[in-house]
Coordinates of C-alpha atoms in Angstrom, one line a residue:
Chain A
M14 CA -10.5 -31.0 -37.9
G15 CA -9.2 -29.8 -34.0
T16 CA -12.1 -28.3 -32.0
K17 CA -10.2 -25.2 -32.6
D18 CA -11.6 -24.6 -35.7
S19 CA -15.1 -25.7 -34.9
V20 CA -16.1 -24.5 -31.0
Q21 CA -17.9 -20.9 -30.9
V22 CA -16.5 -19.2 -27.8
E23 CA -18.3 -15.5 -27.3
V24 CA -16.0 -12.7 -27.5
I25 CA -16.1 -9.0 -26.7
V26 CA -14.0 -6.5 -29.0
T27 CA -13.0 -3.3 -27.0
V28 CA -12.4 -0.7 -29.0
S29 CA -9.3 1.3 -29.0
G30 CA -10.4 4.7 -26.9
N31 CA -8.7 7.1 -30.3
R32 CA -11.1 4.6 -32.6
R33 CA -14.7 4.8 -30.7
A34 CA -16.2 6.5 -34.0
D35 CA -15.3 4.1 -36.1
T36 CA -16.8 0.8 -33.9
K37 CA -19.5 0.2 -36.6
D38 CA -17.1 0.5 -39.3
I39 CA -14.5 -2.2 -36.9
S40 CA -17.6 -4.0 -36.3
E41 CA -17.8 -5.0 -40.0
R42 CA -14.0 -5.7 -40.9
L43 CA -14.0 -8.0 -38.1
Q44 CA -16.8 -9.9 -39.7
S45 CA -14.9 -10.8 -42.8
R46 CA -11.7 -11.8 -40.0
G47 CA -14.5 -14.3 -38.5
L48 CA -16.5 -12.9 -36.0
T49 CA -20.3 -13.0 -36.0
V50 CA -21.4 -9.7 -34.6
S51 CA -24.3 -10.2 -32.8
S52 CA -24.4 -6.5 -31.4
V53 CA -22.6 -3.7 -31.2
L54 CA -22.2 -1.1 -27.9
E55 CA -21.0 2.4 -29.6
H56 CA -21.3 4.3 -26.2
T57 CA -19.4 1.6 -24.4
G58 CA -17.2 0.8 -27.7
M59 CA -17.6 -2.7 -27.9
I60 CA -18.2 -5.1 -30.1
V61 CA -20.2 -8.7 -29.2
G62 CA -20.1 -12.0 -30.5
H63 CA -19.3 -15.8 -31.5
S64 CA -15.7 -17.2 -33.5
S65 CA -14.3 -19.7 -33.3
E66 CA -11.0 -20.0 -31.4
A67 CA -8.7 -20.2 -34.3
A68 CA -10.1 -16.9 -35.6
L69 CA -9.6 -15.0 -32.4
E70 CA -5.8 -14.4 -33.3
S71 CA -6.6 -12.9 -36.4
L72 CA -9.6 -10.6 -34.9
K73 CA -6.8 -9.1 -32.5
Q74 CA -4.5 -7.6 -35.6
E75 CA -7.6 -5.6 -37.2
S76 CA -6.4 -1.5 -36.6
G77 CA -8.0 0.1 -33.8
V78 CA -8.9 -3.1 -32.0
A79 CA -7.4 -2.7 -28.3
A80 CA -8.5 -6.6 -26.8
V81 CA -10.2 -9.5 -28.1
E82 CA -11.7 -11.3 -24.8
A83 CA -13.6 -14.5 -24.2
A84 CA -16.9 -13.3 -22.2
G85 CA -16.8 -14.5 -18.7
T86 CA -19.9 -15.1 -16.7
V87 CA -21.2 -13.7 -13.0
Q88 CA -23.9 -15.1 -10.7
V89 CA -25.5 -14.7 -7.8
A90 CA -25.8 -16.6 -4.6
P91 CA -29.1 -19.0 -4.4
P92 CA -32.3 -17.2 -3.4
D93 CA -32.2 -18.7 0.1
S94 CA -28.8 -17.8 1.2
K95 CA -28.1 -15.7 4.2
V96 CA -25.6 -13.8 2.6
Q97 CA -26.0 -12.3 -1.1
Chain B
M1 CA -1.7 25.7 34.0
T2 CA -2.7 27.3 30.8
N3 CA -2.3 25.9 27.2
G4 CA -2.3 29.9 26.6
T5 CA 0.7 29.9 23.6
S6 CA -0.4 27.1 21.6
T7 CA -3.9 28.0 21.8
A8 CA -3.8 31.7 20.7
V9 CA -2.1 30.2 17.8
M10 CA -4.6 27.3 16.5
N11 CA -7.4 30.5 16.8
E12 CA -5.0 32.8 15.5
T13 CA -7.0 35.1 13.0
T14 CA -6.4 38.1 10.9
G15 CA -9.0 40.5 11.4
K16 CA -10.7 40.3 8.3
Y17 CA -13.1 37.8 7.2
I18 CA -13.8 35.5 4.1
I19 CA -17.6 35.0 3.0
T20 CA -18.4 32.2 0.7
Y21 CA -21.6 32.9 -1.9
R22 CA -23.5 30.6 -3.6
Q23 CA -22.6 30.3 -7.0
N24 CA -24.4 33.3 -9.4
E25 CA -25.3 35.5 -5.8
K26 CA -22.4 38.0 -6.1
S27 CA -24.5 40.4 -6.6
S28 CA -27.0 39.7 -3.9
T29 CA -23.8 39.5 -1.7
L30 CA -22.8 42.8 -2.9
K31 CA -25.6 44.4 -1.9
L32 CA -26.0 42.6 1.8
L33 CA -22.3 44.2 2.7
K34 CA -23.5 47.4 1.0
D35 CA -26.7 47.6 3.3
N36 CA -25.3 45.9 6.4
A37 CA -22.2 46.7 6.9
G38 CA -21.6 49.7 4.9
I39 CA -19.2 48.8 2.2
A40 CA -19.4 50.5 -1.1
A41 CA -19.0 49.1 -4.4
K42 CA -16.4 51.8 -5.1
N43 CA -14.2 49.7 -2.3
V44 CA -14.7 46.5 -3.4
V45 CA -12.5 45.3 -5.9
S46 CA -12.4 42.4 -8.3
S47 CA -9.4 39.6 -9.1
N48 CA -10.7 39.9 -12.6
N49 CA -9.1 43.5 -12.6
F50 CA -5.3 42.0 -11.6
E51 CA -3.7 40.4 -14.2
S52 CA -3.7 36.8 -14.5
A53 CA -6.1 37.3 -10.9
A54 CA -2.4 38.1 -9.3
V55 CA -4.1 39.8 -6.2
S56 CA -3.0 39.6 -2.7
T57 CA -3.8 41.3 0.9
A58 CA -2.3 44.3 0.2
D59 CA -5.0 44.8 -2.3
I60 CA -8.3 45.0 -0.4
P61 CA -9.3 48.3 0.1
S62 CA -9.4 49.5 4.4
G63 CA -13.1 48.9 5.0
G64 CA -13.6 47.4 1.8
G65 CA -13.4 43.9 0.1
L66 CA -11.9 41.7 -2.6
V67 CA -14.0 39.1 -5.0
L68 CA -12.2 36.4 -5.5
E69 CA -14.1 35.6 -8.6
K70 CA -13.4 32.0 -9.5
L71 CA -13.6 31.0 -6.2
G72 CA -16.7 32.7 -5.2
M73 CA -15.6 34.0 -2.5
M74 CA -15.0 37.7 -1.1
V75 CA -12.3 38.7 1.8
V76 CA -13.6 41.8 3.5
D77 CA -12.6 44.3 6.1
M78 CA -15.5 44.6 8.5
P79 CA -15.8 44.8 11.8
G80 CA -16.9 41.8 13.7
E81 CA -20.4 43.5 14.9
A82 CA -21.0 44.0 10.9
A83 CA -20.1 40.6 10.6
G84 CA -22.5 39.1 13.1
T85 CA -25.4 41.1 11.5
L86 CA -24.4 38.8 8.3
S87 CA -24.4 35.7 9.9
A88 CA -27.7 36.5 11.5
L89 CA -29.5 37.8 8.4
E90 CA -28.0 35.2 5.6
S91 CA -28.9 31.4 7.8
S92 CA -31.7 30.1 5.6
A93 CA -30.9 27.1 3.3
S94 CA -31.6 29.6 0.1
S95 CA -29.2 32.4 1.4
A96 CA -27.0 33.9 -1.2
I97 CA -24.1 33.9 2.0
L98 CA -23.3 29.9 2.8
A99 CA -20.5 31.2 5.0
I100 CA -18.4 34.1 6.9
E101 CA -15.7 32.9 8.5
P102 CA -13.2 34.7 10.4
E103 CA -9.8 34.4 7.9
G104 CA -7.1 32.5 10.1
V105 CA -2.9 32.0 9.7
C106 CA -1.0 29.0 8.2
Y107 CA 2.6 28.8 8.9
P108 CA 5.2 27.0 7.0
I109 CA 5.0 23.1 8.8
N110 CA 8.4 22.7 9.8
Q111 CA 8.4 26.1 11.1
T112 CA 5.2 25.6 13.6
P113 CA 5.3 27.1 17.3
A114 CA 6.8 24.1 19.3
L115 CA 4.2 22.6 21.2
S116 CA 3.9 23.2 24.5
L117 CA 3.9 20.1 27.0
D118 CA 0.6 20.9 28.7
Y119 CA -1.0 20.9 25.0
L120 CA 1.0 17.2 24.8
R121 CA -0.4 16.3 27.7
G122 CA -3.9 17.0 26.7
F123 CA -3.7 15.0 23.7
R124 CA -2.1 11.7 25.5
D125 CA -4.8 11.7 28.0
A126 CA -8.0 12.4 25.1
A127 CA -5.9 9.0 23.5
A128 CA -6.0 7.4 26.4
D129 CA -9.5 8.3 27.2
L130 CA -10.9 7.1 23.7
Y131 CA -8.6 3.7 24.0
D132 CA -10.2 3.0 27.1
R133 CA -13.5 3.5 25.7
A134 CA -13.1 1.3 23.0
S135 CA -11.5 -1.4 24.8
A136 CA -14.3 -1.5 27.3
N137 CA -17.0 -2.0 24.6
G138 CA -15.5 -5.0 24.5
S139 CA -14.3 -4.8 20.8
V140 CA -10.9 -3.3 19.1
A141 CA -11.3 -3.4 15.9
M142 CA -14.7 -1.2 15.8
G143 CA -15.2 1.2 13.4
L144 CA -15.7 4.4 15.6
A145 CA -15.7 3.9 19.2
G146 CA -18.5 3.4 20.7
A147 CA -21.0 3.3 17.2
S148 CA -23.8 1.5 17.6
F149 CA -27.1 1.8 14.8
E150 CA -30.2 0.7 15.2
G151 CA -33.3 0.1 13.0
T152 CA -36.1 1.4 14.6
E153 CA -39.4 0.9 13.5
T154 CA -39.9 3.8 10.9
Y155 CA -36.4 3.3 9.1
T156 CA -33.8 1.3 8.6
W157 CA -30.1 1.3 10.3
G158 CA -28.6 1.7 6.9
L159 CA -30.3 5.0 6.7
E160 CA -29.2 6.4 9.9
A161 CA -25.4 5.4 9.9
T162 CA -25.0 7.2 6.3
G163 CA -27.2 10.0 7.8
A164 CA -29.3 9.2 4.5
R165 CA -32.6 9.5 7.0
T166 CA -32.1 13.4 8.1
S167 CA -30.6 14.4 4.1
P168 CA -33.0 16.7 2.6
F169 CA -32.2 15.5 -1.0
S170 CA -33.9 12.4 -2.6
G171 CA -32.2 11.9 -5.4
K172 CA -35.3 14.2 -7.5
G173 CA -34.0 14.0 -11.3
I174 CA -31.7 11.5 -10.8
K175 CA -31.7 8.5 -13.1
V176 CA -30.1 4.9 -11.1
A177 CA -29.5 1.9 -13.0
V178 CA -29.9 -1.0 -11.0
L179 CA -28.6 -4.3 -13.6
D180 CA -29.3 -7.7 -11.5
T181 CA -32.2 -9.9 -11.7
G182 CA -34.3 -7.7 -12.2
F183 CA -37.3 -6.1 -10.0
D184 CA -40.8 -7.1 -9.3
L185 CA -42.5 -4.3 -11.2
Q186 CA -45.6 -5.1 -9.3
H187 CA -44.4 -4.3 -5.6
P188 CA -46.8 -2.2 -3.6
D189 CA -44.0 -0.1 -2.0
F190 CA -43.6 1.4 -5.6
V191 CA -46.5 2.3 -7.1
G192 CA -46.5 5.7 -9.0
R193 CA -42.8 5.9 -9.2
S194 CA -40.9 6.2 -12.7
I195 CA -39.7 2.1 -13.9
T196 CA -38.0 1.8 -16.7
H197 CA -37.0 -1.7 -17.6
Q198 CA -35.3 -4.0 -20.2
S199 CA -34.1 -7.4 -19.9
F200 CA -30.9 -8.5 -21.5
V201 CA -31.7 -12.1 -20.7
Q202 CA -32.6 -14.1 -23.8
G203 CA -36.2 -15.7 -23.1
Q204 CA -36.8 -13.4 -19.4
T205 CA -38.7 -10.6 -18.9
A206 CA -37.2 -7.9 -15.9
Q207 CA -39.5 -9.4 -13.8
D208 CA -37.3 -10.7 -11.1
G209 CA -37.8 -14.5 -10.4
H210 CA -34.9 -14.0 -7.8
G211 CA -35.6 -11.8 -5.7
H212 CA -31.9 -10.1 -5.3
G213 CA -32.8 -7.4 -8.0
T214 CA -35.7 -5.9 -6.5
H215 CA -33.7 -5.7 -2.7
C216 CA -31.2 -4.1 -4.4
V217 CA -33.2 -1.6 -6.1
G218 CA -35.3 -1.3 -2.6
T219 CA -32.2 0.3 -1.1
A220 CA -30.9 2.2 -3.8
C221 CA -34.3 3.9 -5.1
G222 CA -37.3 2.3 -2.9
P223 CA -40.0 4.7 -0.4
R224 CA -39.0 6.5 3.3
Q225 CA -42.3 5.6 3.8
P226 CA -44.3 2.9 2.5
A227 CA -47.6 1.9 3.2
S228 CA -46.8 -0.9 5.7
G229 CA -42.9 -1.5 7.5
R230 CA -40.3 0.7 7.5
G231 CA -38.4 3.3 5.2
Y232 CA -35.8 1.6 3.7
G233 CA -35.0 3.6 0.9
V234 CA -31.3 5.8 0.2
A235 CA -32.9 7.6 -3.0
H236 CA -36.5 7.8 -2.6
G237 CA -37.3 10.5 -5.3
A238 CA -35.2 9.2 -8.0
L239 CA -36.3 7.6 -11.5
I240 CA -35.4 3.9 -11.8
Y241 CA -33.9 2.0 -14.1
V242 CA -34.1 -1.8 -13.9
G243 CA -32.0 -3.5 -16.2
K244 CA -32.2 -7.4 -16.2
V245 CA -28.6 -9.0 -17.0
L246 CA -28.7 -11.8 -14.6
P247 CA -31.0 -15.1 -15.2
D248 CA -33.4 -15.7 -12.6
Q249 CA -31.2 -18.7 -11.6
G250 CA -27.2 -19.3 -12.2
S251 CA -25.0 -17.4 -14.1
G252 CA -25.3 -14.2 -16.2
S253 CA -22.7 -13.4 -19.4
D254 CA -20.8 -10.6 -19.2
S255 CA -21.8 -9.5 -22.9
G256 CA -25.4 -9.4 -21.2
I257 CA -24.1 -7.2 -18.3
L258 CA -22.1 -4.7 -21.1
A259 CA -25.2 -4.5 -23.3
G260 CA -27.1 -3.3 -20.1
I261 CA -24.0 -0.7 -18.9
E262 CA -24.4 0.2 -22.6
W263 CA -28.4 0.9 -22.3
A264 CA -27.7 3.0 -18.7
I265 CA -25.3 5.2 -20.6
T266 CA -27.7 5.6 -23.8
N267 CA -30.4 6.6 -21.2
G268 CA -28.6 9.2 -19.4
C269 CA -28.0 7.2 -16.1
H270 CA -26.2 9.3 -13.5
V271 CA -25.4 6.1 -11.5
I272 CA -25.1 2.4 -12.0
S273 CA -25.5 -0.2 -9.4
M274 CA -24.0 -3.4 -9.9
S275 CA -24.2 -6.3 -7.2
L276 CA -22.6 -8.7 -8.9
G277 CA -19.2 -10.4 -9.1
A278 CA -17.5 -13.5 -11.3
G279 CA -15.7 -14.5 -8.2
V280 CA -12.7 -14.3 -9.6
P281 CA -9.3 -12.1 -9.0
S282 CA -8.6 -11.9 -12.8
T283 CA -9.7 -8.6 -14.2
K284 CA -10.9 -8.1 -18.3
T285 CA -10.0 -5.0 -20.6
Y286 CA -13.6 -4.9 -21.4
Y287 CA -14.7 -4.0 -17.7
E288 CA -11.8 -1.5 -17.3
A289 CA -12.9 0.0 -20.6
A290 CA -16.6 -0.1 -20.1
G291 CA -16.0 1.7 -16.3
Q292 CA -13.8 4.3 -17.4
R293 CA -15.9 5.1 -20.8
A294 CA -19.2 4.9 -18.0
L295 CA -17.3 7.8 -15.9
D296 CA -16.4 9.7 -18.7
A297 CA -20.2 10.0 -20.3
G298 CA -21.2 11.0 -16.5
S299 CA -22.7 7.2 -15.4
L300 CA -20.7 6.2 -11.8
I301 CA -20.7 2.3 -11.8
V302 CA -20.5 0.6 -8.4
A303 CA -20.2 -2.7 -7.7
A304 CA -20.0 -4.7 -5.0
A305 CA -16.2 -5.7 -3.6
G306 CA -17.7 -9.4 -3.1
N307 CA -18.7 -12.0 -0.7
N308 CA -15.5 -14.5 -0.5
A309 CA -14.2 -13.5 2.9
A310 CA -14.5 -15.8 5.9
R311 CA -12.6 -14.2 8.6
N312 CA -13.7 -15.9 11.2
L313 CA -12.0 -18.9 9.8
G314 CA -8.6 -15.9 8.4
N315 CA -10.1 -16.2 4.9
F316 CA -10.1 -12.4 3.7
G317 CA -10.9 -13.2 0.6
F318 CA -10.2 -10.7 -2.7
V319 CA -11.8 -8.0 -4.8
S320 CA -14.0 -10.1 -7.0
R321 CA -13.9 -9.1 -10.9
P322 CA -15.6 -6.5 -12.1
A323 CA -15.4 -4.4 -9.2
N324 CA -11.3 -4.9 -10.0
S325 CA -11.5 -2.6 -11.9
R326 CA -9.6 0.5 -11.3
S327 CA -13.1 2.3 -12.6
F328 CA -15.5 1.0 -10.9
M329 CA -16.0 1.7 -7.4
A330 CA -15.6 -0.9 -5.2
V331 CA -17.8 -1.2 -2.1
A332 CA -17.2 -3.3 1.4
A333 CA -19.8 -4.7 4.1
L334 CA -20.1 -3.2 7.6
D335 CA -22.7 -3.9 10.0
S336 CA -24.4 -2.0 12.3
R337 CA -22.0 -1.3 15.0
L338 CA -19.7 -0.2 11.7
G339 CA -17.2 -3.3 12.0
I340 CA -16.3 -4.9 8.9
A341 CA -18.5 -7.8 8.3
N342 CA -17.1 -11.5 8.5
F343 CA -18.0 -12.1 4.8
S344 CA -16.9 -8.6 3.2
A345 CA -14.3 -9.4 0.9
R346 CA -10.3 -7.7 1.6
D347 CA -8.5 -5.8 -0.6
T348 CA -5.6 -9.3 -0.8
A349 CA -3.9 -8.7 -4.1
R350 CA -3.5 -4.8 -3.1
S351 CA -2.9 -3.7 -7.1
A352 CA -4.2 -1.1 -8.9
G353 CA -8.0 -1.7 -9.5
T354 CA -8.2 -3.9 -6.8
A355 CA -8.6 -1.5 -4.1
V356 CA -12.0 -1.9 -1.8
D357 CA -13.1 2.5 -2.3
I358 CA -15.9 2.4 -0.1
A359 CA -18.2 0.7 2.7
G360 CA -21.8 0.5 3.0
P361 CA -24.6 -0.8 5.3
G362 CA -24.7 -4.8 4.0
V363 CA -25.3 -6.5 7.5
N364 CA -29.1 -7.4 8.4
V365 CA -30.5 -5.1 5.4
Y366 CA -33.9 -4.3 5.5
S367 CA -35.4 -3.6 2.1
S368 CA -38.2 -5.0 -0.6
Y369 CA -38.8 -8.8 -2.1
P370 CA -40.9 -9.7 -4.6
M371 CA -44.5 -10.4 -3.5
P372 CA -46.5 -11.8 -1.8
T373 CA -43.1 -11.8 0.6
R374 CA -43.1 -7.8 0.4
N375 CA -40.0 -7.1 2.3
H376 CA -36.9 -9.0 4.1
S377 CA -33.7 -8.8 5.7
I378 CA -30.4 -10.2 3.8
S379 CA -26.9 -9.7 4.1
G380 CA -24.1 -8.6 1.7
T381 CA -22.0 -6.4 -0.2
S382 CA -24.9 -6.2 -2.7
M383 CA -26.5 -4.4 0.0
A384 CA -23.5 -2.1 0.6
T385 CA -23.1 -1.4 -2.8
P386 CA -26.7 -0.3 -3.5
H387 CA -26.5 2.0 -0.4
V388 CA -23.8 3.8 -2.2
A389 CA -25.3 4.3 -5.6
G390 CA -28.3 5.9 -3.7
I391 CA -26.4 8.0 -2.0
A392 CA -24.5 9.2 -5.3
A393 CA -28.0 10.3 -6.4
L394 CA -28.5 11.9 -3.6
W395 CA -25.2 13.5 -4.3
A396 CA -25.7 13.8 -7.8
E397 CA -28.9 16.3 -6.8
A398 CA -27.3 18.2 -4.3
A399 CA -24.1 19.3 -6.5
N400 CA -25.2 18.7 -9.5
V401 CA -22.2 16.7 -10.2
R402 CA -21.6 13.4 -12.6
G403 CA -19.1 10.7 -13.6
S404 CA -15.7 11.6 -11.8
A405 CA -16.6 14.6 -10.0
L406 CA -19.6 12.3 -8.4
W407 CA -16.9 9.8 -7.6
Q408 CA -15.0 12.9 -5.9
R409 CA -18.0 13.8 -3.9
L410 CA -18.6 10.5 -2.5
I411 CA -14.7 9.8 -1.4
T412 CA -14.1 13.5 0.3
S413 CA -17.3 13.1 2.5
A414 CA -16.8 9.9 3.5
R415 CA -16.6 8.9 7.3
T416 CA -13.3 7.8 8.0
L417 CA -13.5 4.2 10.6
N418 CA -11.1 3.1 12.4
L419 CA -10.0 0.2 10.4
P420 CA -7.5 -0.7 7.5
V421 CA -8.0 0.7 4.0
N422 CA -7.8 -2.8 2.3
D423 CA -11.3 -3.9 4.2
T424 CA -13.0 0.1 4.2
G425 CA -11.5 2.0 1.6
R426 CA -12.0 5.7 2.4
G427 CA -14.8 4.7 5.2
L428 CA -18.2 4.9 5.3
V429 CA -20.6 6.6 2.7
M430 CA -22.5 9.5 4.1
A431 CA -25.0 11.3 2.6
P432 CA -25.2 15.2 1.7
A433 CA -26.7 16.7 5.1
A434 CA -28.1 20.2 5.1
D435 CA -25.7 22.3 6.3
T436 CA -22.8 20.8 3.7
V437 CA -21.6 23.5 1.7
I438 CA -21.7 22.7 -2.0
A439 CA -20.0 25.1 -4.0

């Protein structure tokens, strides 16, 4: 029982430019490949969700998927910083 | 000793005039030509009447004109006095004619008449003078020799330096989204403004508990004549969209930021200002795709290049994600002498996407802040970014362009600085002026 199966990562799936009309359908197919979908961004053509690390490879195989990436983070400096 | 030959070459004209008229004002212009220059309609031909618009100078009737329909211009054979009369008549901001200019000539570059020694001597002397003045000011790396902008009691230096203060445009009818820590929705400087807000941070409303977001909204869209203090907002007439994608402390997830971008596009926002970064040089396909899709949908995303440089220590930093995407306009920070800010990230990676595209005022920027503080001055590429976003809104209003066309307007109207392109991109962002020939 490796950590790869149990640790959930936040995932952002970019749908291919020519398949953006199918974003909703693709999100459903990704669910059966192990993606827990939290939101479908129809205008930007992206699907946000969680999956195990082990499932990431399978998600990439789905037709119409241009990229599967772990969600990163951004920050701002503390409020008392002179430079923000 | 004259530069006779060279001057004549540089001022060479054909005797005809080129009239640039406002779109949809062709008939008014033709009437003006008839009434004031005696040019009858039958003496004016149109490019539409020629196969594939293949016209030449020879097709212009003597004492008449040629309409170039797609360009919205006319080439007219009229005497100087008539041109002068028309110029005088049609000089208001609402006139049908945007410009009347003598038709010049061009030469193939390798056949230009030789420059005289006199001309070159004058050029050398002018360059030497510029050098003397620049080095007398003690700073070789100044953006523009002698440039120095002061804020006044009434306006910030940033509004002055970018020409925003004197621009007749306010961003009226333009939607500007600021994706950040939110906004102080009760700020007294924004009473009566249209503000749509949405939080993408779980457990928090769009109310700003940090300060950063309120400051950025203020620079992009704040007032020119607040009840107290100086004016500090660029697009003071824009419709404000506040997307809280960053929590009051700590970091925000890219999924929340993408949701904010999606929301801004869905709501038809013309400009999206993002003063945020991951602090890393890596890229993500999703940011590259989101930026391009936003552009194609008519939303220009403007992002901070990053504050990770410490130039006084020899560290030039790098353009951070997401600004390092090709499709995000990356913004550097300048000080009030138009020098590059010490912390402003340089494009050190120099690959596609990592370019700094443009620069804006980013040192000691006065703007709004959550109450009770009300106003505050801070520095950062975060402060330069909403200057560009606000000016983008002015251009969107002035030229009625969106997406990539708006990107083009900002770049081609930027003011070149005497600084490297990997620091400032195309230069200082400039607002549309009253006499700009828009289209």
